[in-house]
PDB file of C-alpha atoms in Angstrom:
ATOM      1  CA  MET A  17      30.038  15.049  -5.322  1.00 92.00           C
ATOM      2  CA  ILE A  18      26.080  13.524  -6.304  1.00 94.00           C
ATOM      3  CA  VAL A  19      24.105  16.132  -8.629  1.00 97.00           C
ATOM      4  CA  GLY A  20      20.540  15.988  -9.309  1.00 97.00           C
ATOM      5  CA  LEU A  21      19.500  17.169 -12.866  1.00 98.00           C
ATOM      6  CA  THR A  22      15.709  18.047 -13.491  1.00 97.00           C
ATOM      7  CA  GLY A  23      12.967  20.160 -14.569  1.00 94.00           C
ATOM      8  CA  GLY A  24       9.900  18.863 -16.683  1.00 89.00           C
ATOM      9  CA  ILE A  25       9.383  17.767 -19.908  1.00 88.00           C
ATOM     10  CA  VAL A  26      10.979  19.033 -23.390  1.00 91.00           C
ATOM     11  CA  GLY A  27      12.693  21.119 -20.739  1.00 92.00           C
ATOM     12  CA  GLY A  28      15.949  20.919 -22.595  1.00 93.00           C
ATOM     13  CA  LYS A  29      17.057  18.632 -19.668  1.00 94.00           C
ATOM     14  CA  SER A  30      19.274  16.127 -22.301  1.00 93.00           C
ATOM     15  CA  THR A  31      20.604  19.409 -23.799  1.00 95.00           C
ATOM     16  CA  VAL A  32      21.681  20.311 -20.671  1.00 97.00           C
ATOM     17  CA  ALA A  33      22.777  17.132 -19.560  1.00 97.00           C
ATOM     18  CA  SER A  34      25.043  16.576 -22.721  1.00 97.00           C
ATOM     19  CA  MET A  35      26.585  20.459 -21.922  1.00 98.00           C
ATOM     20  CA  PHE A  36      27.832  19.426 -18.243  1.00 98.00           C
ATOM     21  CA  LYS A  37      28.893  15.744 -19.601  1.00 97.00           C
ATOM     22  CA  ASP A  38      31.340  17.853 -22.198  1.00 97.00           C
ATOM     23  CA  LEU A  39      32.551  19.837 -18.674  1.00 96.00           C
ATOM     24  CA  GLY A  40      34.082  16.958 -17.297  1.00 94.00           C
ATOM     25  CA  ALA A  41      30.787  15.302 -15.705  1.00 95.00           C
ATOM     26  CA  LYS A  42      29.693  11.727 -15.767  1.00 93.00           C
ATOM     27  CA  ILE A  43      25.964  11.154 -16.311  1.00 95.00           C
ATOM     28  CA  VAL A  44      23.779   8.598 -15.284  1.00 95.00           C
ATOM     29  CA  ASP A  45      20.168   9.218 -17.492  1.00 95.00           C
ATOM     30  CA  ALA A  46      17.415   7.836 -16.152  1.00 94.00           C
ATOM     31  CA  ASP A  47      15.436   7.568 -18.990  1.00 91.00           C
ATOM     32  CA  LYS A  48      17.785   5.214 -20.274  1.00 94.00           C
ATOM     33  CA  LEU A  49      17.868   3.245 -17.190  1.00 94.00           C
ATOM     34  CA  GLY A  50      13.512   3.531 -17.411  1.00 93.00           C
ATOM     35  CA  HIS A  51      13.750   1.649 -20.963  1.00 93.00           C
ATOM     36  CA  SER A  52      15.777  -1.232 -19.440  1.00 95.00           C
ATOM     37  CA  VAL A  53      13.191  -2.024 -16.813  1.00 95.00           C
ATOM     38  CA  ILE A  54      10.854  -2.334 -18.961  1.00 96.00           C
ATOM     39  CA  LEU A  55      12.421  -4.892 -21.592  1.00 96.00           C
ATOM     40  CA  PRO A  56      10.654  -8.043 -22.083  1.00 97.00           C
ATOM     41  CA  HIS A  57      10.395 -10.546 -19.159  1.00 96.00           C
ATOM     42  CA  ARG A  58      11.719  -8.202 -17.083  1.00 95.00           C
ATOM     43  CA  PRO A  59       9.841  -8.083 -13.384  1.00 95.00           C
ATOM     44  CA  ALA A  60       8.337  -4.785 -14.136  1.00 96.00           C
ATOM     45  CA  TRP A  61       7.434  -5.149 -17.963  1.00 97.00           C
ATOM     46  CA  LYS A  62       5.674  -8.485 -16.517  1.00 97.00           C
ATOM     47  CA  LYS A  63       3.708  -6.071 -14.004  1.00 97.00           C
ATOM     48  CA  ILE A  64       2.993  -3.829 -16.824  1.00 96.00           C
ATOM     49  CA  VAL A  65       1.740  -6.447 -19.386  1.00 96.00           C
ATOM     50  CA  ASN A  66      -0.438  -8.166 -16.266  1.00 96.00           C
ATOM     51  CA  LEU A  67      -1.744  -4.284 -15.412  1.00 95.00           C
ATOM     52  CA  PHE A  68      -2.483  -3.101 -19.486  1.00 95.00           C
ATOM     53  CA  GLY A  69      -2.874  -6.682 -21.261  1.00 95.00           C
ATOM     54  CA  LYS A  70      -0.971  -7.844 -24.123  1.00 95.00           C
ATOM     55  CA  ASP A  71      -2.182  -4.910 -26.516  1.00 94.00           C
ATOM     56  CA  ILE A  72       0.557  -2.902 -25.048  1.00 94.00           C
ATOM     57  CA  LEU A  73       3.382  -4.841 -27.058  1.00 97.00           C
ATOM     58  CA  LEU A  74       4.676  -4.368 -30.380  1.00 96.00           C
ATOM     59  CA  ASN A  75       5.176  -7.409 -32.453  1.00 96.00           C
ATOM     60  CA  ASP A  76       8.991  -8.373 -30.782  1.00 96.00           C
ATOM     61  CA  LEU A  77       7.324  -7.849 -27.196  1.00 97.00           C
ATOM     62  CA  THR A  78       9.140  -4.607 -25.727  1.00 97.00           C
ATOM     63  CA  VAL A  79       6.332  -2.267 -24.624  1.00 96.00           C
ATOM     64  CA  ASP A  80       5.207   0.089 -27.037  1.00 95.00           C
ATOM     65  CA  ARG A  81       6.008   4.094 -25.411  1.00 92.00           C
ATOM     66  CA  GLU A  82       3.841   5.501 -27.449  1.00 90.00           C
ATOM     67  CA  LYS A  83       0.448   3.827 -26.988  1.00 92.00           C
ATOM     68  CA  LEU A  84       1.157   3.174 -23.211  1.00 94.00           C
ATOM     69  CA  GLY A  85       2.191   7.019 -23.228  1.00 90.00           C
ATOM     70  CA  LYS A  86      -1.639   7.473 -24.416  1.00 87.00           C
ATOM     71  CA  THR A  87      -3.127   5.090 -21.649  1.00 89.00           C
ATOM     72  CA  VAL A  88      -1.740   6.113 -18.718  1.00 91.00           C
ATOM     73  CA  PHE A  89      -1.582  10.766 -19.524  1.00 86.00           C
ATOM     74  CA  THR A  90      -5.409  10.786 -20.081  1.00 83.00           C
ATOM     75  CA  ASN A  91      -5.768   9.344 -16.567  1.00 83.00           C
ATOM     76  CA  GLN A  92      -4.057   9.684 -13.623  1.00 84.00           C
ATOM     77  CA  THR A  93      -4.532   5.979 -12.165  1.00 91.00           C
ATOM     78  CA  PRO A  94      -3.047   4.318 -14.081  1.00 92.00           C
ATOM     79  CA  LEU A  95      -0.247   6.416 -14.326  1.00 91.00           C
ATOM     80  CA  LYS A  96       0.255   6.006 -10.723  1.00 92.00           C
ATOM     81  CA  LYS A  97       0.190   2.664 -10.558  1.00 94.00           C
ATOM     82  CA  LEU A  98       3.266   2.174 -13.623  1.00 94.00           C
ATOM     83  CA  ASN A  99       5.206   4.917 -11.271  1.00 92.00           C
ATOM     84  CA  GLU A 100       4.558   2.270  -8.750  1.00 94.00           C
ATOM     85  CA  ILE A 101       6.435  -0.611 -11.010  1.00 95.00           C
ATOM     86  CA  THR A 102       9.107   1.293 -12.803  1.00 94.00           C
ATOM     87  CA  HIS A 103       9.776   3.846 -10.290  1.00 93.00           C
ATOM     88  CA  PRO A 104      11.304   1.296  -7.340  1.00 94.00           C
ATOM     89  CA  GLU A 105      13.359  -0.815 -10.300  1.00 94.00           C
ATOM     90  CA  ILE A 106      14.689   2.332 -11.811  1.00 94.00           C
ATOM     91  CA  ILE A 107      15.956   3.742  -8.005  1.00 94.00           C
ATOM     92  CA  LYS A 108      17.996   0.889  -7.712  1.00 94.00           C
ATOM     93  CA  LYS A 109      19.731   1.205 -10.668  1.00 94.00           C
ATOM     94  CA  ILE A 110      20.072   4.978  -9.829  1.00 94.00           C
ATOM     95  CA  LYS A 111      21.508   3.976  -6.277  1.00 94.00           C
ATOM     96  CA  LYS A 112      23.659   1.435  -7.734  1.00 93.00           C
ATOM     97  CA  GLU A 113      25.188   3.767  -9.699  1.00 90.00           C
ATOM     98  CA  ILE A 114      25.944   6.353  -6.954  1.00 90.00           C
ATOM     99  CA  ASP A 115      27.722   3.216  -4.822  1.00 90.00           C
ATOM    100  CA  LEU A 116      29.457   2.274  -7.794  1.00 87.00           C
ATOM    101  CA  VAL A 117      30.787   6.197  -8.041  1.00 83.00           C
ATOM    102  CA  LYS A 118      31.366   6.312  -4.339  1.00 82.00           C
ATOM    103  CA  ASN A 119      33.378   2.499  -3.971  1.00 82.00           C
ATOM    104  CA  THR A 120      35.807   3.145  -6.875  1.00 75.00           C
ATOM    105  CA  THR A 121      39.163   5.054  -5.929  1.00 65.00           C
ATOM    106  CA  ASN A 122      39.673   6.739  -9.154  1.00 69.00           C
ATOM    107  CA  ASN A 123      36.420   8.767  -8.973  1.00 65.00           C
ATOM    108  CA  GLN A 124      37.203  10.853  -6.141  1.00 66.00           C
ATOM    109  CA  GLY A 125      36.522  14.267  -6.644  1.00 73.00           C
ATOM    110  CA  LYS A 126      34.374  13.222  -9.654  1.00 87.00           C
ATOM    111  CA  ILE A 127      30.958  15.120 -10.114  1.00 93.00           C
ATOM    112  CA  LEU A 128      27.623  12.455 -10.671  1.00 95.00           C
ATOM    113  CA  ILE A 129      25.467  14.018 -12.581  1.00 96.00           C
ATOM    114  CA  ILE A 130      21.581  12.232 -12.698  1.00 97.00           C
ATOM    115  CA  ASP A 131      19.673  13.069 -15.146  1.00 96.00           C
ATOM    116  CA  ALA A 132      15.721  12.383 -13.797  1.00 95.00           C
ATOM    117  CA  ALA A 133      12.564  14.406 -14.767  1.00 90.00           C
ATOM    118  CA  LEU A 134      11.373  12.534 -11.405  1.00 88.00           C
ATOM    119  CA  ILE A 135      14.086  13.369  -8.818  1.00 94.00           C
ATOM    120  CA  TYR A 136      11.282  14.903  -6.658  1.00 93.00           C
ATOM    121  CA  GLU A 137       7.975  12.481  -7.167  1.00 88.00           C
ATOM    122  CA  ALA A 138      10.137   9.857  -7.102  1.00 88.00           C
ATOM    123  CA  LYS A 139      11.436  11.472  -3.820  1.00 90.00           C
ATOM    124  CA  ILE A 140      14.959  10.538  -4.577  1.00 93.00           C
ATOM    125  CA  ASP A 141      16.054  13.777  -4.054  1.00 95.00           C
ATOM    126  CA  ARG A 142      17.770  13.046  -0.351  1.00 94.00           C
ATOM    127  CA  LEU A 143      19.933  10.709  -2.168  1.00 93.00           C
ATOM    128  CA  MET A 144      21.754  14.074  -4.248  1.00 95.00           C
ATOM    129  CA  ASP A 145      24.693  16.598  -3.041  1.00 96.00           C
ATOM    130  CA  LYS A 146      22.950  19.285  -5.066  1.00 97.00           C
ATOM    131  CA  ILE A 147      19.985  19.681  -7.340  1.00 98.00           C
ATOM    132  CA  VAL A 148      20.193  21.849 -10.791  1.00 98.00           C
ATOM    133  CA  VAL A 149      16.935  22.029 -12.705  1.00 98.00           C
ATOM    134  CA  VAL A 150      16.258  23.014 -15.805  1.00 97.00           C
ATOM    135  CA  TYR A 151      13.038  25.587 -16.238  1.00 95.00           C
ATOM    136  CA  ILE A 152      11.202  26.638 -19.240  1.00 93.00           C
ATOM    137  CA  ASP A 153       7.996  28.466 -18.927  1.00 89.00           C
ATOM    138  CA  GLU A 154       4.304  26.427 -19.537  1.00 89.00           C
ATOM    139  CA  ASP A 155       3.346  28.610 -22.586  1.00 91.00           C
ATOM    140  CA  GLU A 156       6.897  27.226 -23.426  1.00 91.00           C
ATOM    141  CA  GLN A 157       6.762  23.992 -22.635  1.00 92.00           C
ATOM    142  CA  ILE A 158       3.388  23.734 -24.409  1.00 93.00           C
ATOM    143  CA  LYS A 159       4.878  24.891 -27.875  1.00 94.00           C
ATOM    144  CA  ARG A 160       7.558  22.402 -27.254  1.00 93.00           C
ATOM    145  CA  LEU A 161       5.870  18.944 -26.751  1.00 92.00           C
ATOM    146  CA  ILE A 162       2.777  19.966 -29.269  1.00 94.00           C
ATOM    147  CA  LYS A 163       5.719  19.569 -31.724  1.00 93.00           C
ATOM    148  CA  ARG A 164       7.534  17.153 -30.090  1.00 91.00           C
ATOM    149  CA  ASN A 165       5.136  14.554 -30.079  1.00 89.00           C
ATOM    150  CA  ASN A 166       2.321  16.003 -32.482  1.00 91.00           C
ATOM    151  CA  LEU A 167       0.004  15.969 -29.848  1.00 90.00           C
ATOM    152  CA  SER A 168      -3.565  18.140 -29.241  1.00 92.00           C
ATOM    153  CA  LYS A 169      -2.991  21.306 -26.748  1.00 94.00           C
ATOM    154  CA  ASP A 170      -5.361  19.144 -24.485  1.00 92.00           C
ATOM    155  CA  GLU A 171      -2.857  15.915 -24.575  1.00 90.00           C
ATOM    156  CA  ALA A 172       0.430  18.036 -24.208  1.00 92.00           C
ATOM    157  CA  LEU A 173      -1.393  20.182 -21.115  1.00 92.00           C
ATOM    158  CA  GLN A 174      -2.101  16.436 -19.397  1.00 90.00           C
ATOM    159  CA  ARG A 175       1.524  15.599 -19.995  1.00 90.00           C
ATOM    160  CA  ILE A 176       2.874  18.278 -18.059  1.00 91.00           C
ATOM    161  CA  LYS A 177       0.388  18.201 -15.390  1.00 88.00           C
ATOM    162  CA  SER A 178       1.340  14.863 -14.183  1.00 86.00           C
ATOM    163  CA  GLN A 179       4.584  16.289 -13.372  1.00 87.00           C
ATOM    164  CA  MET A 180       5.473  18.477 -10.653  1.00 90.00           C
ATOM    165  CA  PRO A 181       5.223  22.063 -11.544  1.00 90.00           C
ATOM    166  CA  MET A 182       8.374  23.568 -12.870  1.00 90.00           C
ATOM    167  CA  LYS A 183       7.695  26.723 -10.677  1.00 91.00           C
ATOM    168  CA  GLU A 184       7.716  24.092  -7.386  1.00 94.00           C
ATOM    169  CA  LYS A 185      11.101  22.205  -8.783  1.00 95.00           C
ATOM    170  CA  ALA A 186      12.827  25.967  -9.253  1.00 95.00           C
ATOM    171  CA  GLU A 187      12.216  26.706  -5.902  1.00 95.00           C
ATOM    172  CA  MET A 188      13.176  23.624  -4.194  1.00 96.00           C
ATOM    173  CA  ALA A 189      16.421  23.855  -6.187  1.00 97.00           C
ATOM    174  CA  ASP A 190      20.288  25.016  -5.462  1.00 98.00           C
ATOM    175  CA  TYR A 191      20.412  25.964  -8.788  1.00 98.00           C
ATOM    176  CA  VAL A 192      18.149  27.039 -11.839  1.00 98.00           C
ATOM    177  CA  ILE A 193      19.170  27.221 -15.426  1.00 97.00           C
ATOM    178  CA  ASP A 194      16.594  28.661 -17.891  1.00 95.00           C
ATOM    179  CA  ASN A 195      15.995  27.066 -20.782  1.00 94.00           C
ATOM    180  CA  SER A 196      13.930  29.696 -22.579  1.00 89.00           C
ATOM    181  CA  SER A 197      15.957  31.190 -24.813  1.00 87.00           C
ATOM    182  CA  SER A 198      19.805  30.725 -26.759  1.00 92.00           C
ATOM    183  CA  LEU A 199      22.029  27.239 -26.697  1.00 94.00           C
ATOM    184  CA  ASP A 200      24.630  30.076 -25.833  1.00 96.00           C
ATOM    185  CA  GLU A 201      22.606  31.800 -23.010  1.00 96.00           C
ATOM    186  CA  THR A 202      21.695  28.048 -21.161  1.00 97.00           C
ATOM    187  CA  LYS A 203      25.813  27.117 -22.144  1.00 97.00           C
ATOM    188  CA  LYS A 204      26.677  29.777 -20.352  1.00 98.00           C
ATOM    189  CA  GLN A 205      24.595  28.879 -16.846  1.00 98.00           C
ATOM    190  CA  VAL A 206      25.986  25.222 -17.499  1.00 98.00           C
ATOM    191  CA  GLU A 207      29.694  26.654 -16.976  1.00 98.00           C
ATOM    192  CA  LYS A 208      29.049  29.079 -14.268  1.00 98.00           C
ATOM    193  CA  ILE A 209      26.855  26.349 -12.253  1.00 98.00           C
ATOM    194  CA  TRP A 210      29.871  23.565 -13.190  1.00 98.00           C
ATOM    195  CA  GLN A 211      32.656  26.173 -11.728  1.00 97.00           C
ATOM    196  CA  SER A 212      30.331  26.868  -8.351  1.00 97.00           C
ATOM    197  CA  LEU A 213      30.015  22.478  -8.289  1.00 96.00           C
ATOM    198  CA  VAL A 214      34.043  22.174  -8.539  1.00 94.00           C
ATOM    199  CA  SER A 215      34.659  24.816  -6.532  1.00 94.00           C
ATOM    200  CA  GLN A 216      33.147  22.798  -3.921  1.00 92.00           C
ATOM    201  CA  ASN A 217      33.626  19.552  -4.631  1.00 85.00           C
TER     202      ASN A 217
END
């Protein structure tokens, strides 16, 4: 079974992914795939350098993600262009991972979780059998993002607005995990959903 795990920025998706992993799921982290597609001299890296210039690079030629973030989150146009470069590459890698699991006999009965922030935005929800959304309300999201990335409230809001609203994602999902309270509460929800997934697999 292929399960998409998504949510908003700083919503606690990675925490939930590791809880599912502890229960026996195989996890594909789209963030890590995203890092790998922009490594120096890869096709996406070349396009990013052409679009944003060499100023976007660190001394070792890797993309300065913080600098790139500040550039793209203040304006929808460069963000759209960046997504057009990186999304197809990341989707290719996700499809490869799914095929790998489907075509390996000892993976029968396994649950593969694709941990990806932009499942709906990149329209890869159709590759999934079920979708789980990790939900926190916007106020909590703003607080966490300001704290984690050292941003102003406006900068935090710009980043949040660059994704589909959490409420919309939650409405479209098969399962919703409310990650606003304690880790114990989140874990209980994860375990309940895991039982449900296993029983359907």
